[in-house]
Amino acid sequence: MIDVRPLETLGGENHGWLDARHHFSFSNYYDPARMGWGALRVWNDDRIKPHTGFPPHGHRDMEIVTFVREGAITHRDHLNNQGRTRAGDVQVMSAGKGIQHEEWNLEDTDTTLFQIWIETRKKGIRPRWEQAEFPKENRKGQLVQLASGKPDAPAEALYIEQDAAILGATLGEGQEVVHELAGGRLAYLVPSKGSVTVNGVLVPERAGAAIRGEERIVIRAAEDAEILLADLPPEV
């Protein structure tokens, strides 16, 4: 089953400084049919105006992955972590037993990003934050684990406290990648640029594809494309 959620069907609103689209129920957007996808609870598609951002606020017991599409985002938290994550790179915040943080677009242009929340498998762990560079050329024609808590996670992937992974790939028109989803695992795919087909089903740019019951997915670029894929544990 591949359920495509077109961009125009997503929730969200334009706050002026923030234009947000929500793949799942979040903030003022509520859809009982879109409360999450397995352990995946949030996938927000945000555009943040220059010199604006999210003032200090708290989270707990969630693995929060941010993939920057354009521009850069600057993070600060109460643990004295601070960093600037640029386009194509990734940051992970494990909220654990509680973290206070803020996120700002300190650039002179808009910043666009995906923020992805995945349920943790252990509550009350020590909170942490880290970031890493993932050059696009390293993702050409192949899926690369950007953040992962799976047993096969490569050393360069940022760690998350869940049997899940966020993978990324850049594909030229007509290129294919294959991903296995054995044992009832779920997936959620979003093309950040361009459109792709997943087992022959068209997924337009910035649409979501909720995938269940497919042991093998073939992702083919209908045009030059960049994709993010969440590989998620089976539903309990």
CSV table of C-alpha atoms in Angstrom, one decimal:
chain,number,residue,atom,x,y,z
A,1,MET,CA,0.0,0.0,0.0
A,2,ILE,CA,1.3,3.4,-1.0
A,3,ASP,CA,-0.9,6.3,0.1
A,4,VAL,CA,0.2,9.6,-1.5
A,5,ARG,CA,-0.6,12.8,0.4
A,6,PRO,CA,-0.3,15.7,-2.0
A,7,LEU,CA,1.1,19.0,-0.8
A,8,GLU,CA,-2.2,20.8,-1.1
A,9,THR,CA,-3.9,18.3,1.3
A,10,LEU,CA,-1.4,18.9,4.1
A,11,GLY,CA,-2.3,21.0,7.2
A,12,GLY,CA,-0.6,24.1,8.4
A,13,GLU,CA,-0.8,27.9,8.0
A,14,ASN,CA,1.2,30.9,7.1
A,15,HIS,CA,2.2,32.9,10.1
A,16,GLY,CA,4.1,35.6,8.2
A,17,TRP,CA,7.5,34.7,9.6
A,18,LEU,CA,6.8,31.0,9.2
A,19,ASP,CA,5.0,29.2,6.4
A,20,ALA,CA,4.4,25.7,7.8
A,21,ARG,CA,2.9,22.6,6.2
A,22,HIS,CA,2.2,19.6,8.4
A,23,HIS,CA,2.1,16.0,7.1
A,24,PHE,CA,0.5,14.9,10.4
A,25,SER,CA,-1.7,16.5,13.0
A,26,PHE,CA,0.3,19.2,14.7
A,27,SER,CA,-0.3,22.5,16.5
A,28,ASN,CA,-3.7,23.9,15.3
A,29,TYR,CA,-4.0,21.2,12.6
A,30,TYR,CA,-5.9,18.1,13.6
A,31,ASP,CA,-6.9,15.2,11.3
A,32,PRO,CA,-7.7,12.0,13.1
A,33,ALA,CA,-6.7,10.1,9.9
A,34,ARG,CA,-3.2,11.6,10.0
A,35,MET,CA,-2.0,11.3,13.6
A,36,GLY,CA,1.4,9.7,12.5
A,37,TRP,CA,2.8,6.8,10.7
A,38,GLY,CA,4.0,4.1,13.1
A,39,ALA,CA,6.8,5.7,15.3
A,40,LEU,CA,6.8,8.7,13.0
A,41,ARG,CA,4.8,11.5,14.7
A,42,VAL,CA,5.7,14.8,12.9
A,43,TRP,CA,6.9,15.7,9.5
A,44,ASN,CA,6.8,19.5,9.1
A,45,ASP,CA,7.8,21.4,5.9
A,46,ASP,CA,8.8,24.9,7.1
A,47,ARG,CA,9.8,28.1,5.4
A,48,ILE,CA,11.3,30.6,7.9
A,49,LYS,CA,11.8,34.2,7.0
A,50,PRO,CA,15.3,35.9,7.5
A,51,HIS,CA,16.2,37.0,11.0
A,52,THR,CA,13.2,35.2,12.6
A,53,GLY,CA,12.8,31.9,14.4
A,54,PHE,CA,11.5,29.8,17.2
A,55,PRO,CA,12.1,31.3,20.7
A,56,PRO,CA,13.1,29.1,23.6
A,57,HIS,CA,10.7,26.2,24.2
A,58,GLY,CA,10.9,22.7,25.6
A,59,HIS,CA,10.6,19.1,24.4
A,60,ARG,CA,10.9,15.7,26.0
A,61,ASP,CA,11.0,12.0,25.0
A,62,MET,CA,11.2,12.5,21.2
A,63,GLU,CA,14.0,12.1,18.6
A,64,ILE,CA,13.9,15.3,16.4
A,65,VAL,CA,15.7,15.2,13.1
A,66,THR,CA,16.1,18.4,11.1
A,67,PHE,CA,17.1,18.3,7.4
A,68,VAL,CA,17.9,21.8,6.0
A,69,ARG,CA,16.8,22.2,2.4
A,70,GLU,CA,17.8,25.8,1.7
A,71,GLY,CA,19.7,28.4,3.8
A,72,ALA,CA,20.7,27.5,7.4
A,73,ILE,CA,19.3,27.1,10.9
A,74,THR,CA,21.1,28.1,14.1
A,75,HIS,CA,20.4,26.0,17.3
A,76,ARG,CA,21.0,26.9,20.9
A,77,ASP,CA,19.9,25.0,24.0
A,78,HIS,CA,20.2,25.0,27.8
A,79,LEU,CA,23.0,22.4,27.6
A,80,ASN,CA,25.2,25.0,25.9
A,81,ASN,CA,25.0,23.3,22.6
A,82,GLN,CA,25.1,25.7,19.7
A,83,GLY,CA,25.5,25.2,15.9
A,84,ARG,CA,24.6,26.3,12.5
A,85,THR,CA,23.2,23.6,10.2
A,86,ARG,CA,23.4,24.4,6.4
A,87,ALA,CA,21.5,23.2,3.4
A,88,GLY,CA,21.9,19.5,2.8
A,89,ASP,CA,23.1,18.8,6.3
A,90,VAL,CA,21.3,17.3,9.3
A,91,GLN,CA,20.9,17.9,13.1
A,92,VAL,CA,19.5,15.6,15.7
A,93,MET,CA,18.1,16.5,19.0
A,94,SER,CA,17.3,13.8,21.5
A,95,ALA,CA,14.9,15.5,23.8
A,96,GLY,CA,15.1,12.8,26.4
A,97,LYS,CA,14.1,13.8,30.0
A,98,GLY,CA,13.8,17.4,28.8
A,99,ILE,CA,15.5,20.1,26.8
A,100,GLN,CA,15.0,23.8,26.3
A,101,HIS,CA,16.1,25.1,22.9
A,102,GLU,CA,15.6,27.8,20.3
A,103,GLU,CA,16.0,27.8,16.5
A,104,TRP,CA,16.8,30.9,14.4
A,105,ASN,CA,17.2,31.7,10.7
A,106,LEU,CA,20.1,34.2,11.1
A,107,GLU,CA,20.6,34.4,7.3
A,108,ASP,CA,19.6,37.1,4.9
A,109,THR,CA,17.4,34.7,2.8
A,110,ASP,CA,14.6,32.3,3.6
A,111,THR,CA,15.5,28.9,5.2
A,112,THR,CA,13.5,25.9,4.3
A,113,LEU,CA,13.7,22.6,6.2
A,114,PHE,CA,12.0,19.4,7.1
A,115,GLN,CA,11.6,18.7,10.8
A,116,ILE,CA,10.9,15.1,11.7
A,117,TRP,CA,9.8,13.7,15.1
A,118,ILE,CA,10.2,10.0,15.9
A,119,GLU,CA,9.0,8.4,19.1
A,120,THR,CA,11.9,7.2,21.3
A,121,ARG,CA,12.1,3.6,22.4
A,122,LYS,CA,13.5,4.7,25.9
A,123,LYS,CA,11.9,7.5,27.9
A,124,GLY,CA,13.9,9.7,30.3
A,125,ILE,CA,17.3,9.4,28.6
A,126,ARG,CA,19.9,12.0,28.7
A,127,PRO,CA,19.1,14.8,26.2
A,128,ARG,CA,21.7,15.6,23.6
A,129,TRP,CA,22.2,17.5,20.3
A,130,GLU,CA,24.6,17.0,17.4
A,131,GLN,CA,24.9,17.8,13.7
A,132,ALA,CA,26.8,16.5,10.7
A,133,GLU,CA,27.6,17.5,7.1
A,134,PHE,CA,26.2,15.2,4.3
A,135,PRO,CA,27.6,16.4,1.0
A,136,LYS,CA,25.1,15.9,-1.8
A,137,GLU,CA,27.7,14.2,-4.0
A,138,ASN,CA,27.9,11.4,-1.5
A,139,ARG,CA,24.2,10.8,-1.9
A,140,LYS,CA,24.2,10.7,-5.7
A,141,GLY,CA,22.4,7.6,-7.0
A,142,GLN,CA,22.2,6.0,-3.6
A,143,LEU,CA,20.3,6.0,-0.3
A,144,VAL,CA,22.5,7.1,2.6
A,145,GLN,CA,21.5,6.8,6.3
A,146,LEU,CA,21.6,10.3,7.7
A,147,ALA,CA,20.2,9.6,11.1
A,148,SER,CA,19.7,6.1,12.4
A,149,GLY,CA,19.3,3.8,15.4
A,150,LYS,CA,19.2,0.6,13.3
A,151,PRO,CA,21.7,-2.2,13.8
A,152,ASP,CA,23.2,-1.6,10.3
A,153,ALA,CA,23.7,2.1,10.9
A,154,PRO,CA,27.0,3.4,9.5
A,155,ALA,CA,29.4,5.3,11.8
A,156,GLU,CA,28.7,8.6,10.0
A,157,ALA,CA,24.9,8.5,10.6
A,158,LEU,CA,23.7,10.6,13.5
A,159,TYR,CA,22.3,8.4,16.3
A,160,ILE,CA,18.6,8.3,17.2
A,161,GLU,CA,17.1,6.3,20.0
A,162,GLN,CA,14.8,4.2,17.9
A,163,ASP,CA,15.0,1.2,15.4
A,164,ALA,CA,14.5,3.7,12.6
A,165,ALA,CA,16.4,5.6,10.0
A,166,ILE,CA,16.2,8.8,7.9
A,167,LEU,CA,17.8,8.2,4.6
A,168,GLY,CA,18.5,10.6,1.7
A,169,ALA,CA,19.4,10.3,-2.0
A,170,THR,CA,19.8,12.6,-4.9
A,171,LEU,CA,18.8,11.1,-8.2
A,172,GLY,CA,19.1,12.2,-11.8
A,173,GLU,CA,16.2,11.8,-14.1
A,174,GLY,CA,15.5,8.1,-14.7
A,175,GLN,CA,17.8,6.9,-11.9
A,176,GLU,CA,16.5,4.2,-9.5
A,177,VAL,CA,17.3,3.2,-6.0
A,178,VAL,CA,15.8,0.1,-4.2
A,179,HIS,CA,15.1,-0.1,-0.5
A,180,GLU,CA,14.0,-3.3,1.4
A,181,LEU,CA,11.3,-3.2,4.0
A,182,ALA,CA,11.3,-6.7,5.5
A,183,GLY,CA,9.3,-7.9,8.5
A,184,GLY,CA,6.4,-5.5,8.2
A,185,ARG,CA,8.5,-2.3,8.4
A,186,LEU,CA,6.9,0.9,7.4
A,187,ALA,CA,8.2,3.8,5.4
A,188,TYR,CA,7.4,7.5,4.7
A,189,LEU,CA,8.9,9.2,1.7
A,190,VAL,CA,9.0,12.8,0.7
A,191,PRO,CA,10.7,14.2,-2.4
A,192,SER,CA,12.2,17.5,-1.3
A,193,LYS,CA,12.9,18.4,-4.9
A,194,GLY,CA,11.5,16.9,-8.1
A,195,SER,CA,9.0,14.0,-8.4
A,196,VAL,CA,9.6,10.3,-8.2
A,197,THR,CA,7.6,7.1,-8.6
A,198,VAL,CA,7.5,4.5,-5.9
A,199,ASN,CA,6.7,1.0,-7.3
A,200,GLY,CA,5.1,2.9,-10.2
A,201,VAL,CA,3.1,5.3,-8.1
A,202,LEU,CA,3.8,9.0,-8.7
A,203,VAL,CA,4.9,11.0,-5.7
A,204,PRO,CA,5.1,14.8,-6.6
A,205,GLU,CA,7.6,17.2,-5.0
A,206,ARG,CA,6.9,17.8,-1.3
A,207,ALA,CA,4.1,15.3,-1.2
A,208,GLY,CA,4.2,12.4,1.3
A,209,ALA,CA,4.0,8.7,0.5
A,210,ALA,CA,2.9,6.5,3.4
A,211,ILE,CA,4.1,2.9,2.6
A,212,ARG,CA,3.0,-0.3,4.3
A,213,GLY,CA,3.0,-3.9,3.2
A,214,GLU,CA,5.7,-3.4,0.5
A,215,GLU,CA,8.8,-5.6,1.1
A,216,ARG,CA,10.7,-3.9,-1.6
A,217,ILE,CA,10.3,-0.4,-2.9
A,218,VAL,CA,11.8,0.8,-6.2
A,219,ILE,CA,12.2,4.6,-6.3
A,220,ARG,CA,12.6,6.1,-9.7
A,221,ALA,CA,13.2,9.8,-10.5
A,222,ALA,CA,10.7,11.2,-12.9
A,223,GLU,CA,13.0,14.2,-13.1
A,224,ASP,CA,16.1,15.3,-11.2
A,225,ALA,CA,15.1,14.8,-7.6
A,226,GLU,CA,16.2,14.7,-4.0
A,227,ILE,CA,14.3,12.4,-1.5
A,228,LEU,CA,14.1,11.7,2.2
A,229,LEU,CA,12.9,8.4,3.4
A,230,ALA,CA,11.9,7.4,6.9
A,231,ASP,CA,12.4,3.6,7.5
A,232,LEU,CA,10.3,2.7,10.6
A,233,PRO,CA,9.8,-0.3,12.8
A,234,PRO,CA,6.7,-2.5,12.4
A,235,GLU,CA,3.5,-1.3,14.2
A,236,VAL,CA,3.0,-3.1,17.5
